[in-house]
Short mmCIF file of C-alpha atoms in Angstrom, two decimals:
data_model
loop_
_atom_site.label_atom_id
_atom_site.label_comp_id
_atom_site.label_asym_id
_atom_site.label_seq_id
_atom_site.Cartn_x
_atom_site.Cartn_y
_atom_site.Cartn_z
CA UNK A 191 113.13 126.17 103.46
CA UNK A 192 110.44 123.51 103.15
CA UNK A 193 106.97 123.80 104.67
CA UNK A 194 105.75 120.21 104.95
CA UNK A 195 102.05 119.50 105.37
CA UNK A 196 100.54 116.04 105.61
CA UNK A 197 97.21 115.59 103.85
CA UNK A 198 94.08 115.77 105.98
CA UNK A 199 92.36 112.74 107.46
CA UNK A 200 90.62 110.13 105.32
CA UNK A 201 88.24 107.42 106.44
CA UNK A 202 91.09 104.94 106.01
CA UNK A 203 93.26 107.01 108.38
CA UNK A 204 90.47 106.87 110.93
CA UNK A 205 90.19 103.07 110.48
CA UNK A 206 93.96 102.57 110.71
CA UNK A 207 94.24 101.21 107.14
CA UNK A 208 97.46 101.54 105.17
CA UNK A 209 96.69 103.79 102.20
CA UNK A 210 100.02 103.89 100.43
CA UNK A 211 99.32 104.57 96.76
CA UNK A 212 95.55 104.08 97.02
CA UNK A 213 93.56 107.17 96.03
CA UNK A 214 91.36 107.91 99.05
CA UNK A 215 89.51 111.23 99.45
CA UNK A 216 89.47 113.43 102.53
CA UNK A 217 86.66 113.07 105.03
CA UNK A 218 85.02 116.09 106.75
CA UNK A 219 87.69 116.08 109.49
CA UNK A 220 90.39 116.07 106.80
CA UNK A 221 88.87 119.08 105.10
CA UNK A 222 88.84 120.99 108.41
CA UNK A 223 92.47 119.97 109.00
CA UNK A 224 93.45 121.35 105.59
CA UNK A 225 91.98 124.74 106.51
CA UNK A 226 93.74 124.60 109.89
CA UNK A 227 97.05 123.87 108.15
CA UNK A 228 96.48 126.94 105.96
CA UNK A 229 95.97 129.14 109.02
CA UNK A 230 99.13 127.75 110.59
CA UNK A 231 101.07 128.32 107.36
CA UNK A 232 99.84 131.94 107.26
CA UNK A 233 101.34 132.36 110.72
CA UNK A 234 104.74 131.20 109.44
CA UNK A 235 104.92 132.70 105.93
CA UNK A 236 103.69 136.30 105.60
CA UNK A 237 100.91 136.59 102.99
CA UNK A 238 103.05 138.88 100.81
CA UNK A 239 105.80 136.23 100.72
CA UNK A 240 103.48 133.44 99.54
CA UNK A 241 103.84 134.61 95.93
CA UNK A 242 107.54 133.71 95.95
CA UNK A 243 107.07 130.24 97.46
CA UNK A 244 106.54 127.19 95.24
CA UNK A 245 103.51 125.02 96.00
CA UNK A 246 103.81 121.34 95.09
CA UNK A 247 101.73 118.28 95.98
CA UNK A 248 101.70 114.54 95.67
CA UNK A 249 99.50 113.35 92.78
CA UNK A 250 97.27 111.38 95.16
CA UNK A 251 93.79 112.84 95.59
CA UNK A 252 94.00 113.29 99.38
CA UNK A 253 97.10 115.49 98.97
CA UNK A 254 95.64 117.45 96.05
CA UNK A 255 92.38 118.07 97.94
CA UNK A 256 94.37 119.28 100.95
CA UNK A 257 96.47 121.59 98.76
CA UNK A 258 93.44 123.08 97.04
CA UNK A 259 91.60 123.68 100.33
CA UNK A 260 94.76 125.16 101.84
CA UNK A 261 95.28 127.53 98.90
CA UNK A 262 91.61 128.58 98.88
CA UNK A 263 91.78 129.31 102.62
CA UNK A 264 94.86 131.47 101.96
CA UNK A 265 92.98 133.39 99.23
CA UNK A 266 95.09 131.85 96.45
CA UNK A 267 93.86 130.21 93.25
CA UNK A 268 93.16 126.64 94.43
CA UNK A 269 94.47 124.86 91.30
CA UNK A 270 97.64 126.94 90.80
CA UNK A 271 100.24 124.50 92.12
CA UNK A 272 102.57 121.83 90.77
CA UNK A 273 102.17 118.07 91.16
CA UNK A 274 105.16 115.76 91.36
CA UNK A 275 104.85 111.96 91.29
CA UNK A 276 108.01 111.62 93.42
CA UNK A 277 105.99 113.01 96.37
CA UNK A 278 103.53 110.08 96.28
CA UNK A 279 103.28 108.04 99.46
CA UNK A 280 105.41 105.01 100.24
CA UNK A 281 103.91 101.97 98.53
CA UNK A 282 102.81 99.22 100.90
CA UNK A 283 102.11 96.87 97.98
CA UNK A 284 99.78 94.02 98.89
CA UNK A 285 99.39 95.38 102.42
CA UNK A 286 97.49 98.44 101.24
CA UNK A 287 93.91 98.56 102.52
CA UNK A 288 94.76 96.44 105.54
CA UNK A 289 95.13 97.41 109.20
CA UNK A 290 98.21 96.35 111.19
CA UNK A 291 96.24 93.64 113.06
CA UNK A 292 95.08 92.28 109.68
CA UNK A 293 98.67 92.34 108.36
CA UNK A 294 99.98 90.59 111.48
CA UNK A 295 97.34 87.87 111.04
CA UNK A 296 97.83 87.44 107.27
CA UNK A 297 101.64 87.90 107.09
CA UNK A 298 103.16 87.46 110.56
CA UNK A 299 106.69 86.88 109.21
CA UNK A 300 106.52 90.02 107.04
CA UNK A 301 105.14 92.12 109.90
CA UNK A 302 107.89 90.88 112.24
CA UNK A 303 110.57 91.61 109.61
CA UNK A 304 109.22 95.17 109.24
CA UNK A 305 109.18 95.63 113.03
CA UNK A 306 112.87 94.64 113.13
CA UNK A 307 113.97 96.97 110.34
CA UNK A 308 111.25 99.43 109.36
CA UNK A 309 113.51 101.70 107.30
CA UNK A 310 114.92 98.95 105.09
CA UNK A 311 112.02 96.48 104.92
CA UNK A 312 110.12 96.18 101.64
CA UNK A 313 106.49 95.01 101.99
CA UNK A 314 105.37 92.45 99.38
CA UNK A 315 104.98 94.35 96.12
CA UNK A 316 105.82 97.66 97.82
CA UNK A 317 108.84 99.81 98.57
CA UNK A 318 111.08 100.47 101.54
CA UNK A 319 111.80 103.83 103.15
CA UNK A 320 115.25 103.53 101.55
CA UNK A 321 113.53 103.41 98.13
CA UNK A 322 111.33 106.36 99.07
CA UNK A 323 114.30 108.41 100.30
CA UNK A 324 116.15 107.74 97.02
CA UNK A 325 113.13 108.97 95.06
CA UNK A 326 112.82 112.07 97.26
CA UNK A 327 116.53 112.85 97.09
CA UNK A 328 116.18 113.21 93.32
CA UNK A 329 113.20 115.52 93.87
CA UNK A 330 115.17 117.65 96.37
CA UNK A 331 117.85 118.20 93.74
CA UNK A 332 115.26 120.06 91.63
CA UNK A 333 114.31 122.56 94.35
CA UNK A 334 115.05 126.13 93.35
CA UNK A 335 113.83 127.86 96.54
CA UNK A 336 111.34 127.65 99.37
CA UNK A 337 108.39 125.31 98.87
CA UNK A 338 105.09 124.37 100.50
CA UNK A 339 104.79 120.60 100.09
CA UNK A 340 101.55 118.72 100.69
CA UNK A 341 102.19 115.01 100.79
CA UNK A 342 102.07 112.09 103.22
CA UNK A 343 103.35 110.76 106.51
CA UNK A 344 105.97 108.50 104.93
CA UNK A 345 107.19 111.28 102.64
CA UNK A 346 107.49 113.66 105.59
CA UNK A 347 109.47 111.10 107.60
CA UNK A 348 111.86 110.48 104.71
CA UNK A 349 112.37 114.20 104.06
CA UNK A 350 113.12 114.80 107.74
CA UNK A 351 115.83 112.14 107.51
CA UNK A 352 117.22 113.55 104.25
CA UNK A 353 117.43 117.05 105.77
CA UNK A 354 119.17 115.71 108.89
CA UNK A 355 116.31 116.59 111.26
CA UNK A 356 115.80 112.98 112.45
CA UNK A 357 117.53 109.66 112.31
CA UNK A 358 115.88 106.88 110.33
CA UNK A 359 115.06 105.09 113.58
CA UNK A 360 113.39 108.19 115.04
CA UNK A 361 111.47 108.87 111.84
CA UNK A 362 110.04 105.35 111.69
CA UNK A 363 108.45 105.84 115.12
CA UNK A 364 107.25 109.41 114.50
CA UNK A 365 103.51 110.02 114.11
CA UNK A 366 103.14 112.84 111.57
CA UNK A 367 100.20 115.13 112.47
CA UNK A 368 97.58 116.07 109.89
CA UNK A 369 96.84 119.66 110.84
CA UNK A 370 100.28 121.13 111.41
CA UNK A 371 103.09 122.65 109.36
CA UNK A 372 106.64 121.37 109.68
CA UNK A 373 109.17 124.06 108.82
CA UNK A 374 112.37 122.32 107.68
CA UNK A 375 115.85 123.67 107.13
CA UNK A 376 119.17 121.86 106.84
CA UNK A 377 119.61 119.93 110.10
CA UNK A 378 116.49 121.21 111.89
CA UNK A 379 112.70 121.06 111.86
CA UNK A 380 110.04 122.88 113.83
CA UNK A 381 106.33 122.00 114.02
CA UNK A 382 103.77 124.81 114.02
#
């Protein structure tokens, strides 16, 4: 079982900027969302069972901050979790830091190509969802049991496809919430 949690809000989320691999910290709303995610997780995983669940986060600061706030809210040692680089967000390359209107103005052909095939399109200097799914498939092979994963919207979408919970087309259109827990098993997912 995976318990997927997207990092809390950042100022770039609020502005609609693509963060990708940029290291952006949580804003006050994001910190509140991390605590809310912890309360939701506690409603899904009994406190006594938390000791047997692995906790792993993306190396990006917004995911690590979310994980540490989540663990502190649960009464766990904030820093006692693993970090795995394969859980880092999809790279948007040269588009990072831009909003979609800015991308459409600066690179209309690239934006149109991505609209036509979001799953397979590779932004300039970035990676496609296919690349991300390949990276995450290798990570999934290392799982030894249930895990709480704090990562990103793109990572969540790709994992939902890998676990058969969504098609690639559905995942590309799915807006991943920042204060919820997605419980994922083989072929199903449920948001709490």
